[in-house]
Amino acid sequence: MTEQRRVLRTEIPGPRSRELQARKTAAVASGVGTTLPVYIERASGGIAVDADGNQLIDFGSGIAVTSVGNSAPRVVEAVHKQVEDFTHTCFMITPYEEYVAVAERLNELTPGSHEKRSALFNSGAEAVENAVKIARHHTGRQAIVAFDHAYHGRTNLTMALTAKNMPYKHRFGPFAGEIHRVPMAYPYRWPGGPDVCADQAYAAFTQSVETQVGVDNVAAVIVEPIQGEGGFIVPAPGFLKRVADWCAERDVLLIADEIQTGFCRTGDWFASTHEGIVPDLITTAKGIAGGLPLAAVTGRVEIMDSVHVGGLGGTYGGNPIACAAALAAIETMRADDLCAAAQRIEATMRPRLEALAAKYEAIGDVRGRGAMLAVEFAERGSAQAAAMAAACHKAGLIVLTAGTFGNVLRFLPPLVIGADLLTEGLDILDAAAGEVL
Ligand code: PLP
């Protein structure tokens, strides 16, 4: 395991990373951006080591993926064994146990005690596409309702579901049809204030769907229980439960997109649980497999099994190496109680972030759950989040930005990060605020 210590040997990025970035510019399509162009050679726990020997503290987890840590021991062992046994058969041709075992775990762990089935895919966007396919097929309806500030991916259908134009949708249309957008109960930015947010957002949701879409046309409502790329927006308390009840009373399916929130990230296995909702379909990816590409749709048996044989699948979906990694990652979460670890991270981070917000007027909101926390700057489109991120990067702390208005600084540390590194990262954030704000 890499020594769990921040070390700066060069400026960030260092000379070797700059050389590699020049090669990247000459070889890789420029539409594929890099947040922090340090080239990583090794990583584990809460540390990433770059090509210049710098050891950076990781508050990003590769966008909420390496929750069990990079190259987590159980994952490494399982992947090694699987690579030696076999690498691919295509589950749709000659199946294997690992796929079935991942489906069993998902059916057990996702919210609700009803009978479920799962199907595996490669990426979050692919899981969302399939959840929509399944919902339309089962209900015989076409309309999908998505929220302001939503992010569901970058493929054609998921671009249509994603709210933000730049950079995700700009000049990439036309988009898939029958997607309808409704307001999200976003307490911090709700025009009438947080106290009326849930009621007014729910009224806007029902009115819009009932009058503009028509309930009988709606296959599903899709929602992230905490919006990820939209800026870690935690819906106003009670809003999602009311939306879920509205769906259940009208045979409209509720799809929870837990691709970013799932697998202990928010202090529970799934963020739906915090909201007291049991989705009909749930999409997962990111944290599921400790860094290997895997995604899933899990849902009620009668919905999932409504699709004809051959209607779902793909060459690589549920690849055996990714499945072996997922089984090891899930075992790590269970054995090491990473839900409790996420709660401990929140207990350390939240007071520090709230102290920052109390000290600097520029910070308007602190929010999130577990190890999915963010600060939003009061000014829309302000450059402060980017400036803070840049100051943190320079000091060897990987942080990410987010938000419809680009003014959110978000924190997604690996759930296995040590207490000392977490505190050191927060100290760097304090110093960056002192410099920038
Ligand atoms: N849905 C949510 C909530 C996400 O956060 C993401 C990725 O950030 C996606 C879908 C798309 O996942 P992927 O990038 O694996 O396609």
CSV table of C-alpha atoms and ligand atoms in Angstrom, one decimal:
chain,number,residue,atom,x,y,z
A,1,MET,CA,0.0,0.0,0.0
A,2,THR,CA,1.2,3.5,-0.9
A,3,GLU,CA,2.4,5.4,2.2
A,4,GLN,CA,-0.6,7.4,3.4
A,5,ARG,CA,1.1,10.8,3.4
A,6,ARG,CA,1.0,13.9,1.3
A,7,VAL,CA,4.3,14.6,-0.3
A,8,LEU,CA,5.1,17.5,-2.8
A,9,ARG,CA,8.3,17.0,-4.6
A,10,THR,CA,7.6,19.4,-7.5
A,11,GLU,CA,5.1,22.1,-8.4
A,12,ILE,CA,1.7,20.7,-9.4
A,13,PRO,CA,1.6,19.6,-12.2
A,14,GLY,CA,5.3,18.7,-12.2
A,15,PRO,CA,7.6,18.4,-15.3
A,16,ARG,CA,6.9,14.8,-16.1
A,17,SER,CA,3.1,15.4,-15.9
A,18,ARG,CA,3.5,18.5,-18.1
A,19,GLU,CA,5.3,16.4,-20.7
A,20,LEU,CA,2.6,13.8,-20.6
A,21,GLN,CA,-0.1,16.5,-20.9
A,22,ALA,CA,1.7,17.8,-24.1
A,23,ARG,CA,1.5,14.2,-25.5
A,24,LYS,CA,-2.2,14.1,-24.5
A,25,THR,CA,-2.9,17.4,-26.3
A,26,ALA,CA,-1.2,15.9,-29.4
A,27,ALA,CA,-3.0,12.5,-29.2
A,28,VAL,CA,-6.3,12.8,-27.4
A,29,ALA,CA,-9.5,14.5,-28.6
A,30,SER,CA,-9.6,17.9,-26.9
A,31,GLY,CA,-13.3,17.3,-26.0
A,32,VAL,CA,-12.0,14.9,-23.3
A,33,GLY,CA,-10.9,17.3,-20.7
A,34,THR,CA,-8.8,16.8,-17.5
A,35,THR,CA,-9.6,18.6,-14.2
A,36,LEU,CA,-6.1,18.3,-12.8
A,37,PRO,CA,-3.5,17.2,-15.3
A,38,VAL,CA,-1.2,15.2,-13.0
A,39,TYR,CA,-0.6,11.8,-14.4
A,40,ILE,CA,-1.2,9.1,-11.8
A,41,GLU,CA,1.1,6.1,-11.5
A,42,ARG,CA,-0.1,4.5,-8.2
A,43,ALA,CA,-2.9,5.0,-5.8
A,44,SER,CA,-4.4,3.5,-2.7
A,45,GLY,CA,-6.4,4.5,0.4
A,46,GLY,CA,-6.6,8.3,0.3
A,47,ILE,CA,-3.4,8.9,-1.7
A,48,ALA,CA,-2.6,9.2,-5.4
A,49,VAL,CA,1.0,9.2,-6.5
A,50,ASP,CA,1.8,11.1,-9.7
A,51,ALA,CA,4.6,10.7,-12.4
A,52,ASP,CA,6.8,13.2,-10.5
A,53,GLY,CA,6.5,11.4,-7.2
A,54,ASN,CA,4.1,13.8,-5.7
A,55,GLN,CA,1.6,12.2,-3.3
A,56,LEU,CA,-1.8,13.9,-3.5
A,57,ILE,CA,-4.7,13.6,-1.0
A,58,ASP,CA,-7.7,12.3,-2.8
A,59,PHE,CA,-11.1,14.1,-2.1
A,60,GLY,CA,-12.5,12.9,-5.4
A,61,SER,CA,-12.4,9.1,-5.7
A,62,GLY,CA,-12.4,9.4,-9.5
A,63,ILE,CA,-15.9,10.9,-9.2
A,64,ALA,CA,-17.2,8.7,-6.4
A,65,VAL,CA,-15.9,5.4,-7.8
A,66,THR,CA,-13.1,4.2,-5.5
A,67,SER,CA,-15.1,4.2,-2.4
A,68,VAL,CA,-13.2,1.1,-1.1
A,69,GLY,CA,-10.0,2.9,-2.0
A,70,ASN,CA,-7.8,2.5,-5.1
A,71,SER,CA,-6.5,-1.0,-5.7
A,72,ALA,CA,-8.3,-2.2,-2.5
A,73,PRO,CA,-6.7,-5.5,-1.4
A,74,ARG,CA,-9.8,-7.7,-1.8
A,75,VAL,CA,-10.5,-6.2,-5.2
A,76,VAL,CA,-6.9,-6.7,-6.4
A,77,GLU,CA,-6.9,-10.3,-5.3
A,78,ALA,CA,-10.3,-11.1,-6.9
A,79,VAL,CA,-9.3,-9.5,-10.2
A,80,HIS,CA,-6.0,-11.4,-10.3
A,81,LYS,CA,-7.8,-14.6,-9.7
A,82,GLN,CA,-10.4,-13.9,-12.3
A,83,VAL,CA,-7.9,-12.8,-14.9
A,84,GLU,CA,-6.1,-16.1,-14.5
A,85,ASP,CA,-9.4,-18.1,-14.7
A,86,PHE,CA,-11.0,-16.4,-17.8
A,87,THR,CA,-11.5,-12.9,-19.0
A,88,HIS,CA,-14.6,-13.0,-21.1
A,89,THR,CA,-17.2,-15.3,-22.6
A,90,CYS,CA,-20.2,-12.9,-23.0
A,91,PHE,CA,-22.8,-13.7,-20.4
A,92,MET,CA,-25.4,-13.9,-23.2
A,93,ILE,CA,-23.5,-16.7,-24.8
A,94,THR,CA,-22.0,-18.9,-22.1
A,95,PRO,CA,-22.8,-17.5,-18.6
A,96,TYR,CA,-20.8,-17.6,-15.4
A,97,GLU,CA,-21.5,-17.5,-11.6
A,98,GLU,CA,-19.9,-14.1,-10.9
A,99,TYR,CA,-22.6,-12.2,-12.8
A,100,VAL,CA,-25.4,-14.1,-11.0
A,101,ALA,CA,-23.7,-13.5,-7.6
A,102,VAL,CA,-23.6,-9.7,-8.3
A,103,ALA,CA,-27.3,-9.7,-9.3
A,104,GLU,CA,-28.0,-11.6,-6.0
A,105,ARG,CA,-26.1,-9.0,-3.9
A,106,LEU,CA,-27.9,-6.1,-5.7
A,107,ASN,CA,-31.3,-7.7,-5.2
A,108,GLU,CA,-30.5,-8.1,-1.5
A,109,LEU,CA,-28.9,-4.7,-0.8
A,110,THR,CA,-31.1,-2.3,-2.7
A,111,PRO,CA,-34.1,-0.8,-0.9
A,112,GLY,CA,-37.3,-2.8,-0.5
A,113,SER,CA,-37.9,-6.5,0.5
A,114,HIS,CA,-39.9,-7.3,-2.7
A,115,GLU,CA,-38.7,-9.8,-5.2
A,116,LYS,CA,-36.2,-8.2,-7.6
A,117,ARG,CA,-34.1,-9.0,-10.7
A,118,SER,CA,-31.0,-7.2,-12.0
A,119,ALA,CA,-29.3,-6.8,-15.3
A,120,LEU,CA,-25.6,-5.7,-15.7
A,121,PHE,CA,-24.1,-3.1,-18.0
A,122,ASN,CA,-20.8,-1.2,-18.5
A,123,SER,CA,-21.4,2.4,-17.6
A,124,GLY,CA,-23.9,4.6,-15.7
A,125,ALA,CA,-25.4,6.0,-18.8
A,126,GLU,CA,-26.0,2.6,-20.2
A,127,ALA,CA,-27.8,1.6,-17.0
A,128,VAL,CA,-30.0,4.7,-17.2
A,129,GLU,CA,-30.8,4.0,-20.9
A,130,ASN,CA,-31.8,0.4,-20.0
A,131,ALA,CA,-33.9,1.5,-17.0
A,132,VAL,CA,-35.8,3.8,-19.4
A,133,LYS,CA,-36.2,1.0,-22.0
A,134,ILE,CA,-37.5,-1.4,-19.3
A,135,ALA,CA,-39.9,1.3,-17.9
A,136,ARG,CA,-41.3,2.0,-21.3
A,137,HIS,CA,-41.6,-1.6,-22.3
A,138,HIS,CA,-43.4,-2.6,-19.0
A,139,THR,CA,-45.8,0.3,-18.9
A,140,GLY,CA,-46.4,0.7,-22.7
A,141,ARG,CA,-46.0,4.4,-22.2
A,142,GLN,CA,-43.3,6.7,-23.5
A,143,ALA,CA,-43.0,9.9,-21.4
A,144,ILE,CA,-40.1,10.2,-18.9
A,145,VAL,CA,-40.1,13.0,-16.3
A,146,ALA,CA,-36.7,14.3,-15.3
A,147,PHE,CA,-35.7,17.2,-13.0
A,148,ASP,CA,-33.9,20.5,-13.3
A,149,HIS,CA,-30.2,20.1,-12.4
A,150,ALA,CA,-30.3,16.4,-13.2
A,151,TYR,CA,-27.3,14.5,-14.6
A,152,HIS,CA,-27.9,11.1,-16.1
A,153,GLY,CA,-25.0,10.7,-18.6
A,154,ARG,CA,-23.7,11.7,-22.0
A,155,THR,CA,-25.3,9.2,-24.5
A,156,ASN,CA,-28.1,10.5,-26.7
A,157,LEU,CA,-31.0,9.5,-24.4
A,158,THR,CA,-29.2,10.4,-21.2
A,159,MET,CA,-28.1,13.8,-22.6
A,160,ALA,CA,-31.8,14.4,-23.1
A,161,LEU,CA,-32.4,13.5,-19.4
A,162,THR,CA,-29.4,15.6,-18.3
A,163,ALA,CA,-30.4,19.3,-17.6
A,164,LYS,CA,-27.2,21.3,-18.1
A,165,ASN,CA,-26.4,22.5,-21.6
A,166,MET,CA,-22.7,23.4,-21.3
A,167,PRO,CA,-20.6,21.2,-21.6
A,168,TYR,CA,-22.9,18.2,-21.7
A,169,LYS,CA,-25.4,19.0,-24.5
A,170,HIS,CA,-24.2,22.0,-26.3
A,171,ARG,CA,-24.6,21.4,-30.1
A,172,PHE,CA,-25.0,17.7,-29.6
A,173,GLY,CA,-28.7,17.6,-30.4
A,174,PRO,CA,-31.3,16.6,-31.6
A,175,PHE,CA,-32.0,14.8,-28.4
A,176,ALA,CA,-34.3,11.8,-27.7
A,177,GLY,CA,-37.9,12.7,-27.5
A,178,GLU,CA,-40.6,12.3,-24.8
A,179,ILE,CA,-38.4,13.7,-22.0
A,180,HIS,CA,-40.2,16.3,-19.8
A,181,ARG,CA,-38.5,18.5,-17.2
A,182,VAL,CA,-39.9,19.6,-13.9
A,183,PRO,CA,-38.4,21.8,-11.1
A,184,MET,CA,-36.3,20.2,-8.3
A,185,ALA,CA,-37.0,21.1,-4.7
A,186,TYR,CA,-33.6,22.9,-4.3
A,187,PRO,CA,-33.9,24.6,-0.9
A,188,TYR,CA,-31.0,27.0,-1.2
A,189,ARG,CA,-32.1,28.5,-4.6
A,190,TRP,CA,-35.9,28.1,-4.2
A,191,PRO,CA,-37.4,31.6,-4.9
A,192,GLY,CA,-39.8,31.5,-1.9
A,193,GLY,CA,-37.1,30.1,0.4
A,194,PRO,CA,-36.5,26.7,1.9
A,195,ASP,CA,-39.6,26.6,4.1
A,196,VAL,CA,-42.0,26.5,1.1
A,197,CYS,CA,-39.7,24.6,-1.2
A,198,ALA,CA,-41.0,21.1,-0.8
A,199,ASP,CA,-44.7,22.2,-1.1
A,200,GLN,CA,-44.2,24.5,-4.0
A,201,ALA,CA,-41.9,22.1,-5.9
A,202,TYR,CA,-44.4,19.3,-5.4
A,203,ALA,CA,-47.3,21.5,-6.7
A,204,ALA,CA,-45.2,22.5,-9.7
A,205,PHE,CA,-44.3,18.8,-10.4
A,206,THR,CA,-47.9,17.6,-10.2
A,207,GLN,CA,-49.3,20.5,-12.2
A,208,SER,CA,-46.7,20.2,-14.9
A,209,VAL,CA,-47.1,16.4,-15.3
A,210,GLU,CA,-50.8,16.4,-15.0
A,211,THR,CA,-51.5,19.3,-17.4
A,212,GLN,CA,-48.7,19.2,-19.9
A,213,VAL,CA,-47.7,15.5,-20.1
A,214,GLY,CA,-50.8,13.6,-19.1
A,215,VAL,CA,-50.5,11.0,-16.3
A,216,ASP,CA,-51.5,8.2,-18.7
A,217,ASN,CA,-48.6,9.0,-20.9
A,218,VAL,CA,-45.9,8.8,-18.2
A,219,ALA,CA,-43.8,5.6,-18.0
A,220,ALA,CA,-41.5,6.8,-15.2
A,221,VAL,CA,-40.1,9.7,-13.1
A,222,ILE,CA,-36.3,9.5,-12.8
A,223,VAL,CA,-34.5,11.2,-10.0
A,224,GLU,CA,-31.1,11.2,-8.2
A,225,PRO,CA,-31.9,11.1,-4.5
A,226,ILE,CA,-29.0,13.6,-4.1
A,227,GLN,CA,-28.2,15.3,-7.4
A,228,GLY,CA,-24.6,14.8,-8.2
A,229,GLU,CA,-23.2,16.8,-11.1
A,230,GLY,CA,-26.0,19.3,-10.5
A,231,GLY,CA,-24.3,20.3,-7.2
A,232,PHE,CA,-25.0,17.8,-4.5
A,233,ILE,CA,-28.5,19.1,-4.1
A,234,VAL,CA,-30.4,17.4,-1.3
A,235,PRO,CA,-34.1,17.7,-2.2
A,236,ALA,CA,-36.2,19.5,0.4
A,237,PRO,CA,-37.3,17.1,3.2
A,238,GLY,CA,-40.4,15.1,2.3
A,239,PHE,CA,-40.3,16.1,-1.4
A,240,LEU,CA,-39.1,12.8,-2.8
A,241,LYS,CA,-41.5,10.8,-0.6
A,242,ARG,CA,-44.4,12.8,-2.0
A,243,VAL,CA,-43.2,12.3,-5.5
A,244,ALA,CA,-42.8,8.5,-4.8
A,245,ASP,CA,-46.3,8.3,-3.4
A,246,TRP,CA,-47.8,10.2,-6.4
A,247,CYS,CA,-46.1,7.7,-8.7
A,248,ALA,CA,-47.2,4.7,-6.8
A,249,GLU,CA,-50.9,5.9,-6.8
A,250,ARG,CA,-50.8,6.3,-10.6
A,251,ASP,CA,-48.8,3.2,-11.6
A,252,VAL,CA,-46.0,5.5,-12.8
A,253,LEU,CA,-42.6,3.9,-12.2
A,254,LEU,CA,-40.1,5.6,-10.0
A,255,ILE,CA,-36.5,5.2,-11.1
A,256,ALA,CA,-33.8,6.2,-8.6
A,257,ASP,CA,-30.5,7.0,-10.2
A,258,GLU,CA,-28.1,6.0,-7.4
A,259,ILE,CA,-25.1,5.9,-9.7
A,260,GLN,CA,-23.3,8.5,-7.6
A,261,THR,CA,-25.0,8.1,-4.3
A,262,GLY,CA,-25.0,4.3,-4.0
A,263,PHE,CA,-22.8,1.9,-2.2
A,264,CYS,CA,-22.3,3.5,1.3
A,265,ARG,CA,-21.4,6.9,-0.2
A,266,THR,CA,-24.1,8.8,1.8
A,267,GLY,CA,-23.8,6.8,5.0
A,268,ASP,CA,-26.3,4.2,4.0
A,269,TRP,CA,-26.1,1.6,1.2
A,270,PHE,CA,-28.4,3.8,-0.9
A,271,ALA,CA,-29.6,7.4,-0.5
A,272,SER,CA,-33.2,6.4,-1.2
A,273,THR,CA,-33.3,5.0,2.3
A,274,HIS,CA,-32.7,8.4,3.8
A,275,GLU,CA,-35.7,9.7,1.9
A,276,GLY,CA,-37.9,6.8,3.0
A,277,ILE,CA,-38.6,5.8,-0.7
A,278,VAL,CA,-38.5,2.4,-2.3
A,279,PRO,CA,-37.9,2.9,-6.0
A,280,ASP,CA,-39.4,0.5,-8.6
A,281,LEU,CA,-36.1,0.6,-10.6
A,282,ILE,CA,-32.7,1.6,-9.4
A,283,THR,CA,-29.6,2.3,-11.4
A,284,THR,CA,-26.1,1.8,-10.0
A,285,ALA,CA,-22.5,2.1,-11.2
A,286,LYS,CA,-19.4,4.0,-10.0
A,287,GLY,CA,-18.7,2.7,-6.5
A,288,ILE,CA,-20.1,-0.8,-7.2
A,289,ALA,CA,-16.8,-2.4,-8.4
A,290,GLY,CA,-13.9,-0.5,-6.8
A,291,GLY,CA,-12.8,1.1,-10.1
A,292,LEU,CA,-13.7,-1.5,-12.7
A,293,PRO,CA,-16.4,-0.5,-15.2
A,294,LEU,CA,-19.7,-2.1,-14.1
A,295,ALA,CA,-23.3,-0.8,-13.9
A,296,ALA,CA,-26.7,-2.3,-13.1
A,297,VAL,CA,-30.5,-1.9,-13.2
A,298,THR,CA,-32.3,-3.6,-10.3
A,299,GLY,CA,-36.0,-3.6,-10.0
A,300,ARG,CA,-39.3,-5.3,-9.2
A,301,VAL,CA,-39.4,-8.8,-10.7
A,302,GLU,CA,-42.6,-8.1,-12.7
A,303,ILE,CA,-41.1,-5.0,-14.3
A,304,MET,CA,-37.7,-6.4,-15.0
A,305,ASP,CA,-39.1,-9.7,-16.3
A,306,SER,CA,-41.6,-8.0,-18.6
A,307,VAL,CA,-38.9,-7.7,-21.2
A,308,HIS,CA,-38.7,-10.4,-23.8
A,309,VAL,CA,-35.5,-12.6,-24.0
A,310,GLY,CA,-32.8,-10.9,-25.9
A,311,GLY,CA,-34.3,-7.4,-25.2
A,312,LEU,CA,-31.5,-6.5,-22.7
A,313,GLY,CA,-27.8,-7.1,-22.8
A,314,GLY,CA,-24.6,-6.2,-24.6
A,315,THR,CA,-21.2,-7.9,-25.4
A,316,TYR,CA,-19.4,-6.8,-22.2
A,317,GLY,CA,-22.2,-6.1,-19.7
A,318,GLY,CA,-21.3,-7.8,-16.5
A,319,ASN,CA,-17.8,-8.7,-17.6
A,320,PRO,CA,-16.4,-11.4,-15.3
A,321,ILE,CA,-13.4,-9.3,-14.1
A,322,ALA,CA,-15.7,-6.4,-13.2
A,323,CYS,CA,-18.1,-8.8,-11.5
A,324,ALA,CA,-15.3,-10.3,-9.5
A,325,ALA,CA,-14.2,-6.8,-8.5
A,326,ALA,CA,-17.8,-5.9,-7.5
A,327,LEU,CA,-18.2,-8.9,-5.3
A,328,ALA,CA,-14.9,-8.0,-3.5
A,329,ALA,CA,-15.8,-4.3,-3.2
A,330,ILE,CA,-19.3,-5.2,-1.8
A,331,GLU,CA,-17.6,-7.6,0.6
A,332,THR,CA,-15.2,-4.8,1.7
A,333,MET,CA,-18.1,-2.4,2.3
A,334,ARG,CA,-19.9,-5.0,4.4
A,335,ALA,CA,-16.9,-6.4,6.4
A,336,ASP,CA,-15.4,-3.0,7.0
A,337,ASP,CA,-18.7,-1.2,7.5
A,338,LEU,CA,-18.0,1.6,5.1
A,339,CYS,CA,-21.5,3.1,5.7
A,340,ALA,CA,-20.3,3.9,9.2
A,341,ALA,CA,-17.0,5.2,7.7
A,342,ALA,CA,-19.0,7.6,5.5
A,343,GLN,CA,-20.9,8.8,8.6
A,344,ARG,CA,-17.6,9.4,10.4
A,345,ILE,CA,-16.3,11.4,7.4
A,346,GLU,CA,-19.4,13.6,7.6
A,347,ALA,CA,-18.9,14.0,11.3
A,348,THR,CA,-15.4,15.4,10.7
A,349,MET,CA,-16.0,17.3,7.6
A,350,ARG,CA,-19.4,19.0,8.1
A,351,PRO,CA,-18.4,21.2,11.1
A,352,ARG,CA,-15.2,22.3,9.3
A,353,LEU,CA,-17.2,23.2,6.2
A,354,GLU,CA,-19.8,25.0,8.3
A,355,ALA,CA,-17.0,26.9,10.1
A,356,LEU,CA,-15.7,28.0,6.6
A,357,ALA,CA,-19.2,29.1,5.6
A,358,ALA,CA,-19.6,31.1,8.9
A,359,LYS,CA,-16.2,32.8,8.2
A,360,TYR,CA,-16.6,33.6,4.5
A,361,GLU,CA,-19.8,35.3,3.2
A,362,ALA,CA,-19.0,34.1,-0.3
A,363,ILE,CA,-20.0,30.6,0.8
A,364,GLY,CA,-23.8,30.4,0.8
A,365,ASP,CA,-24.6,26.7,1.6
A,366,VAL,CA,-23.1,23.6,3.0
A,367,ARG,CA,-24.9,20.4,2.1
A,368,GLY,CA,-24.8,16.7,1.3
A,369,ARG,CA,-24.8,13.5,3.3
A,370,GLY,CA,-22.1,11.1,4.5
A,371,ALA,CA,-19.0,11.4,2.3
A,372,MET,CA,-20.8,13.3,-0.4
A,373,LEU,CA,-20.5,16.9,0.8
A,374,ALA,CA,-20.3,20.3,-0.9
A,375,VAL,CA,-20.2,24.0,-0.4
A,376,GLU,CA,-22.0,26.3,-2.8
A,377,PHE,CA,-20.9,29.8,-3.4
A,378,ALA,CA,-23.6,32.4,-3.1
A,379,GLU,CA,-22.9,34.1,-6.5
A,380,ARG,CA,-24.1,32.1,-9.5
A,381,GLY,CA,-21.4,31.5,-12.0
A,382,SER,CA,-18.8,32.8,-9.6
A,383,ALA,CA,-15.1,31.9,-10.3
A,384,GLN,CA,-14.6,31.2,-6.6
A,385,ALA,CA,-15.2,27.4,-6.8
A,386,ALA,CA,-12.7,27.1,-9.6
A,387,ALA,CA,-10.2,29.3,-7.9
A,388,MET,CA,-10.5,27.3,-4.6
A,389,ALA,CA,-10.1,24.1,-6.6
A,390,ALA,CA,-7.0,25.4,-8.3
A,391,ALA,CA,-5.5,26.5,-4.9
A,392,CYS,CA,-6.2,23.0,-3.4
A,393,HIS,CA,-4.7,21.3,-6.5
A,394,LYS,CA,-1.6,23.3,-6.1
A,395,ALA,CA,-1.3,22.2,-2.5
A,396,GLY,CA,-1.7,18.6,-3.4
A,397,LEU,CA,-5.4,18.0,-2.6
A,398,ILE,CA,-7.7,16.6,-5.4
A,399,VAL,CA,-11.1,18.3,-5.2
A,400,LEU,CA,-13.8,18.6,-7.8
A,401,THR,CA,-16.3,21.3,-8.8
A,402,ALA,CA,-19.9,20.8,-9.8
A,403,GLY,CA,-23.3,22.6,-10.1
A,404,THR,CA,-25.5,24.1,-12.8
A,405,PHE,CA,-24.0,27.4,-12.1
A,406,GLY,CA,-20.4,26.0,-11.8
A,407,ASN,CA,-20.1,27.4,-8.3
A,408,VAL,CA,-20.1,24.3,-6.1
A,409,LEU,CA,-17.0,22.7,-4.6
A,410,ARG,CA,-17.7,19.0,-3.9
A,411,PHE,CA,-15.9,16.4,-1.8
A,412,LEU,CA,-16.0,12.7,-2.4
A,413,PRO,CA,-13.2,11.1,-0.4
A,414,PRO,CA,-12.6,7.4,-0.5
A,415,LEU,CA,-14.5,5.9,2.4
A,416,VAL,CA,-11.3,4.3,3.6
A,417,ILE,CA,-9.4,7.6,3.9
A,418,GLY,CA,-7.5,7.9,7.2
A,419,ALA,CA,-8.5,10.5,9.8
A,420,ASP,CA,-5.1,12.3,9.5
A,421,LEU,CA,-5.4,12.7,5.8
A,422,LEU,CA,-9.0,13.9,6.0
A,423,THR,CA,-7.9,16.5,8.5
A,424,GLU,CA,-4.9,17.6,6.5
A,425,GLY,CA,-7.2,17.9,3.4
A,426,LEU,CA,-9.5,20.1,5.4
A,427,ASP,CA,-6.6,22.2,6.6
A,428,ILE,CA,-5.6,22.7,2.9
A,429,LEU,CA,-9.1,23.8,2.1
A,430,ASP,CA,-9.0,26.3,5.0
A,431,ALA,CA,-5.7,27.7,3.7
A,432,ALA,CA,-7.1,27.9,0.1
A,433,ALA,CA,-10.1,29.8,1.4
A,434,GLY,CA,-7.7,32.2,3.2
A,435,GLU,CA,-5.9,32.8,-0.1
A,436,VAL,CA,-8.9,33.0,-2.5
A,437,LEU,CA,-11.9,34.4,-0.6
B,1,PLP,N1,-26.1,9.2,-13.3
B,1,PLP,C1,-25.5,9.8,-12.4
B,1,PLP,C2,-26.3,10.3,-11.2
B,1,PLP,C3,-24.1,10.1,-12.4
B,1,PLP,O1,-23.5,10.8,-11.5
B,1,PLP,C4,-23.4,9.7,-13.6
B,1,PLP,C5,-22.0,10.0,-13.7
B,1,PLP,O2,-21.5,11.0,-13.2
B,1,PLP,C6,-24.1,9.0,-14.6
B,1,PLP,C7,-25.4,8.8,-14.4
B,1,PLP,C8,-23.4,8.5,-15.8
B,1,PLP,O3,-22.5,7.5,-15.5
B,1,PLP,P1,-21.3,7.1,-16.5
B,1,PLP,O4,-20.4,8.3,-16.5
B,1,PLP,O5,-20.7,5.9,-15.9
B,1,PLP,O6,-21.9,6.9,-17.8
